Coordinates of C-alpha atoms in Angstrom, one line a residue:
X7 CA -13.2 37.7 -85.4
X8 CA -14.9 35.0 -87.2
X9 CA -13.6 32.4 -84.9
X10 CA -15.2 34.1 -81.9
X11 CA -18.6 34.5 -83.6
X12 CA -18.1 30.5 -84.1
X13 CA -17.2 30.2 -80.8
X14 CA -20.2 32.1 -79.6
X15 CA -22.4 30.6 -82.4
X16 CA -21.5 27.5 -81.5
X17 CA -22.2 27.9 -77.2
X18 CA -25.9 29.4 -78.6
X19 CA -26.0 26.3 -80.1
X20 CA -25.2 24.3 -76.8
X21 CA -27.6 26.0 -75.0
X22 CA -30.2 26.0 -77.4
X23 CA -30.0 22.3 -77.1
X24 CA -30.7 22.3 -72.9
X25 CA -27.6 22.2 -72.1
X26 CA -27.1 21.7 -68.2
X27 CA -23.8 20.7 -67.2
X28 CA -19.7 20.2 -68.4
X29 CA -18.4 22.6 -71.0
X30 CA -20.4 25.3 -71.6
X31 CA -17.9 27.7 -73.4
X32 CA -13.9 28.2 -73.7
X33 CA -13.4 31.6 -75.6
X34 CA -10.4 33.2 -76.7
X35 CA -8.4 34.5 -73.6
X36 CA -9.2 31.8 -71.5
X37 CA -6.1 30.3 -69.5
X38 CA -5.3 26.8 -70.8
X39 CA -4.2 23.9 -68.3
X40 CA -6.0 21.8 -65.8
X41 CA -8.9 22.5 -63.2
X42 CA -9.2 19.5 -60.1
X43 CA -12.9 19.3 -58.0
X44 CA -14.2 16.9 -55.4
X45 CA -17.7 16.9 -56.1
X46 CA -19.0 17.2 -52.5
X47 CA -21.7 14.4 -52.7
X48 CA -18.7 12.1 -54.6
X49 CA -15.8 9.6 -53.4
X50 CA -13.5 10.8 -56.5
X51 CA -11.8 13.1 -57.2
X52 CA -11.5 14.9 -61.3
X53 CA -9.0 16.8 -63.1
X54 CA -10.1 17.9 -66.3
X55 CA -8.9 20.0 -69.1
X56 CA -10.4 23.2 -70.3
X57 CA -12.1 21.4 -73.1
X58 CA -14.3 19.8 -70.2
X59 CA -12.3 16.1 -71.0
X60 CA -11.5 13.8 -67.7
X61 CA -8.2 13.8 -67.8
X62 CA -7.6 11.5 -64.3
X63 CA -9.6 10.6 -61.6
X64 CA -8.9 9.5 -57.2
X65 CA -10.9 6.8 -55.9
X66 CA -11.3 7.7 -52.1
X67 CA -13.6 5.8 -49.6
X68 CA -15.1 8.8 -48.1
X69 CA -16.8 12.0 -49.2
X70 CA -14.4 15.5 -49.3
X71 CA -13.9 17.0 -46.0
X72 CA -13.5 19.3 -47.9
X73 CA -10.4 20.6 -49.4
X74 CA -8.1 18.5 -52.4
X75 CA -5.1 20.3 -53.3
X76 CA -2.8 18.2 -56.0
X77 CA 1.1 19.2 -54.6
X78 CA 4.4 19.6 -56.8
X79 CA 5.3 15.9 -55.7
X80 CA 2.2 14.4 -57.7
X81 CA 0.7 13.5 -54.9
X82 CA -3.5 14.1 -54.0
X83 CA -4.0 15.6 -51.0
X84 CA -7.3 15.0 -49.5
X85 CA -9.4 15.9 -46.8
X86 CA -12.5 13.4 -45.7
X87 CA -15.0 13.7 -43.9
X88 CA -15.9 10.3 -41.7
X89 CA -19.3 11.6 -39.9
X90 CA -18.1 12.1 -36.6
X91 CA -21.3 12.6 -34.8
X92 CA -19.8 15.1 -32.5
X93 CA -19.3 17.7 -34.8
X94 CA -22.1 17.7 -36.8
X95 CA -22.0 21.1 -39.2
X96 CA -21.1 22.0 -42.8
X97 CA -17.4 21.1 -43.6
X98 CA -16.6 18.2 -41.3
X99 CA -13.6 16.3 -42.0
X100 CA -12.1 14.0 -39.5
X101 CA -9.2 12.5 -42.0
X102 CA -6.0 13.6 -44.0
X103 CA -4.4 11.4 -46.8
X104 CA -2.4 11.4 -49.8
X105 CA -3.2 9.6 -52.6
X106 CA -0.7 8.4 -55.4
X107 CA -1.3 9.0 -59.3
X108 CA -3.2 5.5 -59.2
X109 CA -5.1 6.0 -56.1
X110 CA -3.4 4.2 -53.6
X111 CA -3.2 5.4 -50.3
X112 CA 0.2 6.6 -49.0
X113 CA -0.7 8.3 -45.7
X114 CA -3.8 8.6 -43.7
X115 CA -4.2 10.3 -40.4
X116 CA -7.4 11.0 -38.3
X117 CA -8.4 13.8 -36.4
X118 CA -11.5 12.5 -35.4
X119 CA -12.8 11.7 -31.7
X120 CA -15.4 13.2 -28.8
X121 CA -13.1 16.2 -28.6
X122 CA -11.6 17.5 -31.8
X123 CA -12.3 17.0 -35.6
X124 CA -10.5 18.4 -38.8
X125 CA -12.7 20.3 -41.3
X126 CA -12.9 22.0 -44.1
X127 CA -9.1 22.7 -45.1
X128 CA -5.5 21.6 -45.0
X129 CA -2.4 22.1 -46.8
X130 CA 0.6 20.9 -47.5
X131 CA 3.7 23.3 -46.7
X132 CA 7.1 23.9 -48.2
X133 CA 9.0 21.5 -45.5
X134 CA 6.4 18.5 -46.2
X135 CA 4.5 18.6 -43.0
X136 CA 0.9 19.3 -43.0
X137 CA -1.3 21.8 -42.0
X138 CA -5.2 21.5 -40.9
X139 CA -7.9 23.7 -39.4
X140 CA -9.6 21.4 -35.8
X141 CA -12.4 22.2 -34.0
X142 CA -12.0 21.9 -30.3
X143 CA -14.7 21.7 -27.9
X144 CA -15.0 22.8 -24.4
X145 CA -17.7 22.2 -22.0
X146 CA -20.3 25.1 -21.4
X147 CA -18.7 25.3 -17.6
X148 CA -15.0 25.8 -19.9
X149 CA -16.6 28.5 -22.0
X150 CA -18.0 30.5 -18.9
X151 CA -15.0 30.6 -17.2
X152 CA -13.6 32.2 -20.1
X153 CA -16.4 35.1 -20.1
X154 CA -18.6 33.7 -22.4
X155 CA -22.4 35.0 -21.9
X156 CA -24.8 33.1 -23.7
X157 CA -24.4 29.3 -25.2
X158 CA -25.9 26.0 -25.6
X159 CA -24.3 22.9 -23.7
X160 CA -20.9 23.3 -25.2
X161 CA -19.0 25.6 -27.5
X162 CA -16.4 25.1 -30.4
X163 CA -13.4 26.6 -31.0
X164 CA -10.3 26.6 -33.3
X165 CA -7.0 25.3 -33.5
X166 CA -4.2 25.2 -36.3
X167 CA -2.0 22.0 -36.3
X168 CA 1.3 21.4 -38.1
X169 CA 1.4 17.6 -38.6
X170 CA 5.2 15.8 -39.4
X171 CA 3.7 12.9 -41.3
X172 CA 5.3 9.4 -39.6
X173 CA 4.7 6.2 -41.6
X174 CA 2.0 5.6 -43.7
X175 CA -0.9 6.5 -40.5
X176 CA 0.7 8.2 -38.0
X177 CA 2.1 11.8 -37.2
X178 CA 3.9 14.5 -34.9
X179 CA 2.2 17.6 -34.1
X180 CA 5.3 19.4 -34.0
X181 CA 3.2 22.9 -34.1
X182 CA 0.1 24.5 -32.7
X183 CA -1.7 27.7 -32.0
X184 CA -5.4 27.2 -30.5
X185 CA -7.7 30.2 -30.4
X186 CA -9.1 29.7 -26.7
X187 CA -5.0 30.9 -25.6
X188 CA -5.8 34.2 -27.1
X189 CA -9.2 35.6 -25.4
X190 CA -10.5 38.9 -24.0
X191 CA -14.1 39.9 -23.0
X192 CA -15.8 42.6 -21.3
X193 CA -19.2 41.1 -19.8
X194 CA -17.2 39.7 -16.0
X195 CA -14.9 41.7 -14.2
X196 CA -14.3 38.2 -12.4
X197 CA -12.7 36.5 -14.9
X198 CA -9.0 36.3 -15.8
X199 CA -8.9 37.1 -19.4
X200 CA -11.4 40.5 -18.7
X201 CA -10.4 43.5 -20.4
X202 CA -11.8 46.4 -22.8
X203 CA -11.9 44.9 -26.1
X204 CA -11.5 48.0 -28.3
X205 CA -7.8 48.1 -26.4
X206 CA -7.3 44.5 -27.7
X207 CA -7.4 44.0 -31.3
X208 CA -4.9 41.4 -31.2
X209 CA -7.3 39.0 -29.0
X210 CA -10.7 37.3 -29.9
X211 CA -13.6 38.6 -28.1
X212 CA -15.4 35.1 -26.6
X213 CA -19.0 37.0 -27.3
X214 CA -18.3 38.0 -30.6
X215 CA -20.6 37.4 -33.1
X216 CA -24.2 35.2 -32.3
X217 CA -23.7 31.0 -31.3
X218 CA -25.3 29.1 -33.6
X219 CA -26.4 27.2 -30.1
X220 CA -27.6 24.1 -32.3
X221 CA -23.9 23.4 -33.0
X222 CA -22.0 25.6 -30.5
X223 CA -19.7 26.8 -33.8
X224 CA -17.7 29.5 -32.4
X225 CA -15.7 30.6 -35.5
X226 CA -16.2 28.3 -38.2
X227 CA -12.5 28.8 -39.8
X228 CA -13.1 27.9 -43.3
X229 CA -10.1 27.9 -45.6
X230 CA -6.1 28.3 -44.7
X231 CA -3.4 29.8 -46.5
X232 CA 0.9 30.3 -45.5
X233 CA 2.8 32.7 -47.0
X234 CA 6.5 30.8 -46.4
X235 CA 8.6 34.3 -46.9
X236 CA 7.0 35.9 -43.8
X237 CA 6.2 33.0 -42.2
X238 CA 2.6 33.4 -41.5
X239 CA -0.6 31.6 -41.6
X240 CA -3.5 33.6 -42.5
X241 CA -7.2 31.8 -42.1
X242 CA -11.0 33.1 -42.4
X243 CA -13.5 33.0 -40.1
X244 CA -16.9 32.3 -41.6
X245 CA -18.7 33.0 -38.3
X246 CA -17.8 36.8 -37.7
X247 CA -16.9 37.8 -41.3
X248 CA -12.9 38.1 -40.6
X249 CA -9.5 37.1 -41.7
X250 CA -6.7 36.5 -39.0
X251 CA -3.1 36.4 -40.1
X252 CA -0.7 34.8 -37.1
X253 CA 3.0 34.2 -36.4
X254 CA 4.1 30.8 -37.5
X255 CA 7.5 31.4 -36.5
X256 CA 6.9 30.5 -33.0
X257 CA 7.4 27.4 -30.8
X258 CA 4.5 26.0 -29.7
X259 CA 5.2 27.2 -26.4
X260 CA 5.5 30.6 -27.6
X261 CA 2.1 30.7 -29.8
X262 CA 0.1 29.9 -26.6
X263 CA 1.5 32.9 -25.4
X264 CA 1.6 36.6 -25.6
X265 CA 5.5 37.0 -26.6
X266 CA 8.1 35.5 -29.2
X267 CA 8.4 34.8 -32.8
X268 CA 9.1 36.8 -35.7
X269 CA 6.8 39.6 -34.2
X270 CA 7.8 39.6 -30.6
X271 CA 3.5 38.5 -30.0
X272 CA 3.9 35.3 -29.6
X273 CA 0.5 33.8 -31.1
X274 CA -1.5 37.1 -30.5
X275 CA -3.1 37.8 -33.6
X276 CA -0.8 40.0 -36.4
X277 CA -3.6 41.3 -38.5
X278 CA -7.6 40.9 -38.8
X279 CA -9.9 42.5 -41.3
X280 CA -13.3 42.6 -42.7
X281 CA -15.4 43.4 -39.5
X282 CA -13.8 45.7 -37.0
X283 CA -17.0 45.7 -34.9
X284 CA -16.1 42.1 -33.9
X285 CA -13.1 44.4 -31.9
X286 CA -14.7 47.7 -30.8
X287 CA -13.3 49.7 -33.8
X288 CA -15.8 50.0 -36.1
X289 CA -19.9 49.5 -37.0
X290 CA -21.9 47.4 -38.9
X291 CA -21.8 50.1 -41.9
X292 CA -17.8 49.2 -41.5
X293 CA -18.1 45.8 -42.4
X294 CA -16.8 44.1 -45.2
X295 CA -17.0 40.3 -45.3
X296 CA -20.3 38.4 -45.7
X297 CA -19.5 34.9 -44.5
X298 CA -16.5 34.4 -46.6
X299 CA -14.2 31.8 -47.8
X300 CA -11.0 30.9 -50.0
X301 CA -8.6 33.5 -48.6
X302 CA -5.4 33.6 -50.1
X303 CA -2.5 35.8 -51.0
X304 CA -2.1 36.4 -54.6
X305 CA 0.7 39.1 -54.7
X306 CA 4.5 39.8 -53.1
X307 CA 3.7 43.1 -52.0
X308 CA 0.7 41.9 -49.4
X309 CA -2.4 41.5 -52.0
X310 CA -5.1 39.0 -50.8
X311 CA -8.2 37.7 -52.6
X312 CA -11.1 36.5 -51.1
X313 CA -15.0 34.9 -52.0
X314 CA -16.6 36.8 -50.2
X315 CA -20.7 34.6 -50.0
X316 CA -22.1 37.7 -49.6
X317 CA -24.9 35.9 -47.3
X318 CA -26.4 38.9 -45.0
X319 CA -24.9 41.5 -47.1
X320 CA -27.1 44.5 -46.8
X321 CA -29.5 44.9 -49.8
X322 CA -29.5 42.1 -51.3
X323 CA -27.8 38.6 -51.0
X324 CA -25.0 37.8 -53.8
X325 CA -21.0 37.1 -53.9
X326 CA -18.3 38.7 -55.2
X327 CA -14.8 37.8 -55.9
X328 CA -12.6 40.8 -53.7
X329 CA -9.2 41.6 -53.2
X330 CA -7.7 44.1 -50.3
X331 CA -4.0 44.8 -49.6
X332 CA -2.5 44.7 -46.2
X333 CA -0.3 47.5 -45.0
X334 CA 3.1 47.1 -45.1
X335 CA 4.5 45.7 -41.9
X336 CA 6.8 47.7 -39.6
X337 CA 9.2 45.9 -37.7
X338 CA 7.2 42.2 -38.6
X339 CA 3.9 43.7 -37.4
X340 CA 1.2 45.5 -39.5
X341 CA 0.8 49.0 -37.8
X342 CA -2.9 49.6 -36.3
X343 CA -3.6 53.8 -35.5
X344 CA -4.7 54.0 -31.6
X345 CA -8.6 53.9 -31.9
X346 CA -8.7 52.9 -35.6
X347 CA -9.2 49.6 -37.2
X348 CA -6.5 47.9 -39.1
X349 CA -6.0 49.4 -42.9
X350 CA -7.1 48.8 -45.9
X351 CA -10.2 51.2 -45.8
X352 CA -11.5 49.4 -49.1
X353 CA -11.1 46.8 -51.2
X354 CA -8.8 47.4 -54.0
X355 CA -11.0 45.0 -56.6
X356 CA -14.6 43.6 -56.3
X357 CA -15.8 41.5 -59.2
X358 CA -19.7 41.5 -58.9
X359 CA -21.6 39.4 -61.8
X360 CA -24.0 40.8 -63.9
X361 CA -26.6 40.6 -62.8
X362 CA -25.2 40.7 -59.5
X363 CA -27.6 37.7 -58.2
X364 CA -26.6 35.5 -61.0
X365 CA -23.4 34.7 -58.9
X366 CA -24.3 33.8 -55.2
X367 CA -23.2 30.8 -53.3
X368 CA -24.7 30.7 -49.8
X369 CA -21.8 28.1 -48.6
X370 CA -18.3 27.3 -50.0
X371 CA -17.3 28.9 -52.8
X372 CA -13.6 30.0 -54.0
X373 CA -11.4 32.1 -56.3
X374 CA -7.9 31.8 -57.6
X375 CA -5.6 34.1 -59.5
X376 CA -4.2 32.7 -62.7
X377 CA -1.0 33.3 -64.4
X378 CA -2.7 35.3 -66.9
X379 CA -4.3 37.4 -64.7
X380 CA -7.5 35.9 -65.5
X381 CA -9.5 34.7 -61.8
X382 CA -11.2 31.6 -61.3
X383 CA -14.4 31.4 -59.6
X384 CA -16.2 28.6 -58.4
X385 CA -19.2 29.0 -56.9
X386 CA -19.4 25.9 -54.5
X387 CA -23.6 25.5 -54.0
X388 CA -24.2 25.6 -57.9
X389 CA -20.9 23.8 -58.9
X390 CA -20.3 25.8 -61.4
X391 CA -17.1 27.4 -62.8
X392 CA -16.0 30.3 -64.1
X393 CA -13.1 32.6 -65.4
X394 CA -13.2 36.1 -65.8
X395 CA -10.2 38.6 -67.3
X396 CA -9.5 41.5 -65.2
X397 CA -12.4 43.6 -67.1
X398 CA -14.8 40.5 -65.9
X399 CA -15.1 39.4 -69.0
X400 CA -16.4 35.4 -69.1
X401 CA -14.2 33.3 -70.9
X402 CA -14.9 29.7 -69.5
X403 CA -17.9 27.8 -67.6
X404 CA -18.1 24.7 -66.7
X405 CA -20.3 22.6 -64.2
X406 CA -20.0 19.5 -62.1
X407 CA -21.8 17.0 -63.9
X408 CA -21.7 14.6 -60.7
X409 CA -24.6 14.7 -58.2
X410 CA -25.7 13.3 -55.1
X411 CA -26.7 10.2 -56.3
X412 CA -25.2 9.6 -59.9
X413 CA -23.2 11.1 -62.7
X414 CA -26.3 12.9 -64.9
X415 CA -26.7 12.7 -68.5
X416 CA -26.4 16.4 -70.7
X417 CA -29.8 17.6 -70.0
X418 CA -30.5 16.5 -66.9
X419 CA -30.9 19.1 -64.5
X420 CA -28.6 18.7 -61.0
X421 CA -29.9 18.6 -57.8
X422 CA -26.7 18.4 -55.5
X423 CA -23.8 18.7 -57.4
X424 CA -21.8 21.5 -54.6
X425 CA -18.3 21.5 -54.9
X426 CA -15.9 23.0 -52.3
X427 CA -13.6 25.0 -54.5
X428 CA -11.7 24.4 -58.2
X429 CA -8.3 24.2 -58.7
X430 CA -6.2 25.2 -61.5
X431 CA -3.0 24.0 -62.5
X432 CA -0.5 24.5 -65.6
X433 CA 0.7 22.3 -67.8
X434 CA 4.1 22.5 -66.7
X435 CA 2.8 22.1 -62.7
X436 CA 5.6 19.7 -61.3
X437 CA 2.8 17.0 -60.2
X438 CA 2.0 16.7 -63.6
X439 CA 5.1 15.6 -65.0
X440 CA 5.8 12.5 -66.5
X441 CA 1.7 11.6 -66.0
X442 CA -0.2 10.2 -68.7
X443 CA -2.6 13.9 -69.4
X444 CA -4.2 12.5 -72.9
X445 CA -7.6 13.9 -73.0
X446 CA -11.0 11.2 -72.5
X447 CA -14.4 11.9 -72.7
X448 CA -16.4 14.3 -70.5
X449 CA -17.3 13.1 -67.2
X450 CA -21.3 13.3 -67.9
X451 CA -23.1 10.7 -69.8
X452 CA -24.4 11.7 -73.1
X453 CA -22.1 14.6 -73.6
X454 CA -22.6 17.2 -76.4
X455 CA -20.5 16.9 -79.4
X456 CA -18.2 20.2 -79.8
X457 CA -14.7 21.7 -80.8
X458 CA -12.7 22.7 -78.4
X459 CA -8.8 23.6 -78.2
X460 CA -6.6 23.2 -74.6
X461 CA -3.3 24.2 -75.8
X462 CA -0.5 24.2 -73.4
X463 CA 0.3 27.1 -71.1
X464 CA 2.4 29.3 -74.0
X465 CA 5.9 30.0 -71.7
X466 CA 8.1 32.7 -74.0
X467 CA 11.8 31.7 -73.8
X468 CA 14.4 34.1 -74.3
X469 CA 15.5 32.2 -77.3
X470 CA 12.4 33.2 -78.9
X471 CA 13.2 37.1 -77.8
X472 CA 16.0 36.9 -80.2
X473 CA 18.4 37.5 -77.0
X474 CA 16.8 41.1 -76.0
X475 CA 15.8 39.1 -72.4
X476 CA 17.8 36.6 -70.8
X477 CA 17.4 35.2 -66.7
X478 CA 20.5 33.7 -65.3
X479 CA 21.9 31.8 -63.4
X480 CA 19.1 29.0 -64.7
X481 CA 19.2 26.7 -62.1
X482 CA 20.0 29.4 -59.1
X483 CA 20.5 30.1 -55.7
X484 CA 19.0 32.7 -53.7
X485 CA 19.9 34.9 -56.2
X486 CA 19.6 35.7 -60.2
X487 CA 19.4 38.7 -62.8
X488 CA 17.2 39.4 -65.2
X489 CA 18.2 41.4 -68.5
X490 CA 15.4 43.4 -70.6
X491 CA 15.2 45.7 -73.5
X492 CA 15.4 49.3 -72.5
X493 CA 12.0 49.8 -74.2
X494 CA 10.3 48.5 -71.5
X495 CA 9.2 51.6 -69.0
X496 CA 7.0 51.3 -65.9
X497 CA 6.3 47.9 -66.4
X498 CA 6.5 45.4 -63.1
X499 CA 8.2 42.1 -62.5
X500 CA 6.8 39.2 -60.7
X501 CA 8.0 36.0 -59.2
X502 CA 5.7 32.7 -58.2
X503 CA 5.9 29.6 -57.4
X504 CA 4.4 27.1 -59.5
X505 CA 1.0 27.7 -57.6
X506 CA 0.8 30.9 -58.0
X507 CA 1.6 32.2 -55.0
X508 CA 3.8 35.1 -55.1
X509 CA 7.3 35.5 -53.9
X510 CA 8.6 38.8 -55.3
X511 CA 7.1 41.9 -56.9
X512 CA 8.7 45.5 -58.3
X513 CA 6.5 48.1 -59.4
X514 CA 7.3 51.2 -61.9
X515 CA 10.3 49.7 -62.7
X516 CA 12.6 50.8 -65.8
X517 CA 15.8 49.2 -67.7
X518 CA 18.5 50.1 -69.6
X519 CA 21.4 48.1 -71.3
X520 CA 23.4 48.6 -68.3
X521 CA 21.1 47.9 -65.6
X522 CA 19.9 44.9 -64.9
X523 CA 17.9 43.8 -61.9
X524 CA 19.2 41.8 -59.5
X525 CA 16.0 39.6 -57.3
X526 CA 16.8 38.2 -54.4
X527 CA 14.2 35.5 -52.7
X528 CA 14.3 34.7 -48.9
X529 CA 13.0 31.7 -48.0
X530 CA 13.2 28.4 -49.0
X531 CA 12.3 28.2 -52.3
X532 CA 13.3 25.1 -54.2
X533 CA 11.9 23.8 -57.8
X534 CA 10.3 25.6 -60.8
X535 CA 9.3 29.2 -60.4
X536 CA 7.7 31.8 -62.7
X537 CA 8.9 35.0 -63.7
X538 CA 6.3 37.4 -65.4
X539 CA 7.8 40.7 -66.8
X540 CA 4.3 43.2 -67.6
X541 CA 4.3 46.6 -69.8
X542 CA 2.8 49.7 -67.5
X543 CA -0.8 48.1 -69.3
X544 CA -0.6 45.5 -67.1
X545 CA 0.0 43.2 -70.5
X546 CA 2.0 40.2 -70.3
X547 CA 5.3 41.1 -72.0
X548 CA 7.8 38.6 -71.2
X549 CA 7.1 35.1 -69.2
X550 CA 9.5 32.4 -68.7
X551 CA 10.4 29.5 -65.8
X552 CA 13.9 29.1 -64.0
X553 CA 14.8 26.3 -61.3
X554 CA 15.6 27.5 -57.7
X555 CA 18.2 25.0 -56.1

């Protein structure tokens, strides 16, 4: 108790003193580790601690466009953004690279030219190859040929490309699925794609939503996640306040089609949620999504979180952090009732701030579920970030001390300091091994002196449980068991990859001396992965790591 009211007497302090950006508090609770940020308005690239040190820094040559992501082989990857003129709206990109530890430059591609452009995301998946959201654009005669009613001189659309890196600046787009393949509209009898679009939730409307005629952006896909067990992409559309999961099982062949894949759909859309209106199901009192970003999925059993900007939100503007669980797929499609919109209903979570206004970000913007449970939220305008426990308790704030124009001194106020989204990472995150992590000084000038403790990640071994839990095999294949004390009832075991993102989940489960669970992963899961044992609280009762082969 007494260190809390010095932790809290001591961030009165900071305040008291004008404090304006880096550490503003780290209380008891708050995860430990490593947080990554590409100041939007910045060439570099940070990691920090949770004590607000630098810990490493990327030089680039270009401002983020947008995403950085650091991956398990240590490498940076980065998207930039290199002003092509022809695309000229929030989250242009243009360029891919990885960076090493020091910098240097160990693949660059561009996707830049009169006719496509990478923005705003890209990731890396499980085989190596890389992933990235392209706008496409098509000439206005294109677009009304396709159905589409009213539009400026040309219109945007989407595509998702799966790049096989070649050399150090070339690649293979061995994979592809392109919006404009999967269209229906009801305003021309004429025209070949021309159907009723409540009977086709699985297509895109091309009048959907209004053209922002100024830059023609159709859809405005904003962030990208894969979920390698089902082997599915799921991405959100900023534009008309939805999420869209698809088959990445297919050949490209296949995904510009109706048929084949996993799902038998070919690259038909699997699931969409957050405004049914956008397919005839639903009203405006139906939707969900307020020009949201950062979708990801943060649980085995189908959980996804969201930031949802909350810009046009009826009422008032604000954002909240929000998760929703899909329905559980039948026969590798989730099941849609004739006439009905796709399930959830609701949200299962919504974190609103309070006061509710205090957190809005009217672009970018992002949340991530730690290993704690604890969610961290960055809200991208202010760049400013936050964790929260699952009450909404705030445990940590920080914010990006580097704006347009310079790095500001503590007391400065910032002007232009947006960030895309924050990343965390453990201290046991594969990219981090073996790298020099000894704390420096904050990144802004003049810091604030204060205390401040980032212990490691604490990982309980079953040494340490005096034998009552043991995981073996450690390293394993596929397969391993897990042995727990019998006192443990209607607790719930989880699996993730050193990310976070979740490969296996049981529920309500029990144990006895002579039964222990057996977890099988499909998939190809290779490296460290976590395995989180919870009492029926939701507490953390037993975490420890074990190495897939």
């Amino acid at each position: 108790m007494n260190k809390l009211l010095s932790l809290l007497f001591c961030m009165a302090c900071l305040q008291a003193q004008a404090q304006t950006v880096g550490l503003f508090y780290n209380l008891p609770g708050a995860e430990s580790g490593y947080v990554l940020f590409a100041p939007g308005q910045s060439d570099t690239t940070y990691l920090i601690d949770k004590c607000g040190k630098k810990i490493h820094q990327w030089a680039s040559s270009l401002h983020p466009g947008l995403t950085v992501n650091l991956e398990e082989d240590g490498t940076l990857l980065r998207c930039n953004n290199v002003n092509n003129g022809q695309f000229p709206a929030g989250g242009s990109g243009g360029n891919i690279e990885k960076l090493g530890w020091d910098s240097e430059v160990l693949w660059s591609y561009d996707i830049a030219d009169i006719n496509q452009c990478q923005h705003h995301d890209a990731i890396q998946l499980p085989n190596g190859n890389i992933m990235a959201i392209v706008w496409e654009s098509h000439t206005k005669t294109d677009a009304q040929a396709n159905g589409r009613v009213t539009m400026g001189s040309k219109m945007w659309s989407e595509k998702i490309i799966e790049i096989q890196p070649v050399g150090t600046d070339s690649g293979v787009i061995v994979w592809q699925w392109r919006a404009w393949d999967h269209l229906v509209q009801d305003a021309d009898s004429l025209k070949p794609n021309y159907g009723v679009v409540a009977d086709h939730p699985e297509l895109l409307n091309i009048n959907m939503g209004e053209l922002n005629v100024s830059t023609a952006d159709w859809l405005h896909f904003n962030s990208l996640d894969y979920n390698a067990a089902l082997d599915q992409v799921m991405v959100s559309s900023h534009e008309v306040c939805e999420v869209y999961i698809i088959d990445h099982s297919t050949t490209m062949e296949e995904a510009a089609s109706h048929s084949g894949g996993n799902s038998g759909r070919g690259g038909d859309l699997l699931y969409r949620w957050g405004n049914p209106q956008n397919y005839g199901r639903g009203t405006a009192a139906d939707q969900k999504f307020f020009e949201q970003h950062n979708l990801r999925w943060i649980s085995a059993d189908g959980q996804v979180m969201v930031f949802n900007n909350g810009v046009g939100r009826p009422g008032n503007d604000y954002s909240t952090v929000e998760t929703f669980t899909l329905p559980a797929m039948i026969d590798n499609n989730y099941p849609i009732e004739p006439d009905s919109a796709f399930k959830p209903t609701a949200q299962d979570w919504i974190y609103t701030a309070n006061p509710p206004l205090s957190l809005f970000s009217i672009v970018q913007g992002g949340a991530q579920r730690l290993p704690n449970g604890n969610t961290l939220i960055c809200s991208g305008t202010e760049g400013e970030f936050t964790e929260i426990d699952a009450a909404g308790t705030l445990l940590w704030k920080y914010v990006n001390p580097v704006d347009k124009t310079h790095i500001l001194s503590q007391g400065e106020t910032p002007f232009l300091n947006d960030c895309f989204r924050a990343m965390y990472y453990p201290s046991y995150y594969p990219g981090l091994a073996g790298k020099i992590l000894t704390p420096g000084a904050p990144i802004e000038v003049n810091p604030d002196t204060y205390d401040c403790d980032n212990f490691p990640t604490a990982v309980v071994t079953a040494e340490v449980m005096q034998d009552e839990i043991s995981v073996y095999p450690d390293p394993f294949i596929n397969t391993f068991s897990i042995h727990l004390p019998a006192t443990l009832q209607d607790g719930s075991l989880q699996v993730h990859d050193i990310m976070g993102r979740p490969l296996y989940e049981a529920k309500n489960i029990s144990f006895t001396a002579h039964t222990d669970p057996v977890i099988t992963l499909t998939g190809q899961h290779k490296g460290m992965l976590i395995v989180t044992v919870r009492d029926k609280e939701g507490s953390c009762f037993f975490q420890t790591t074990v190495i897939a082969q």
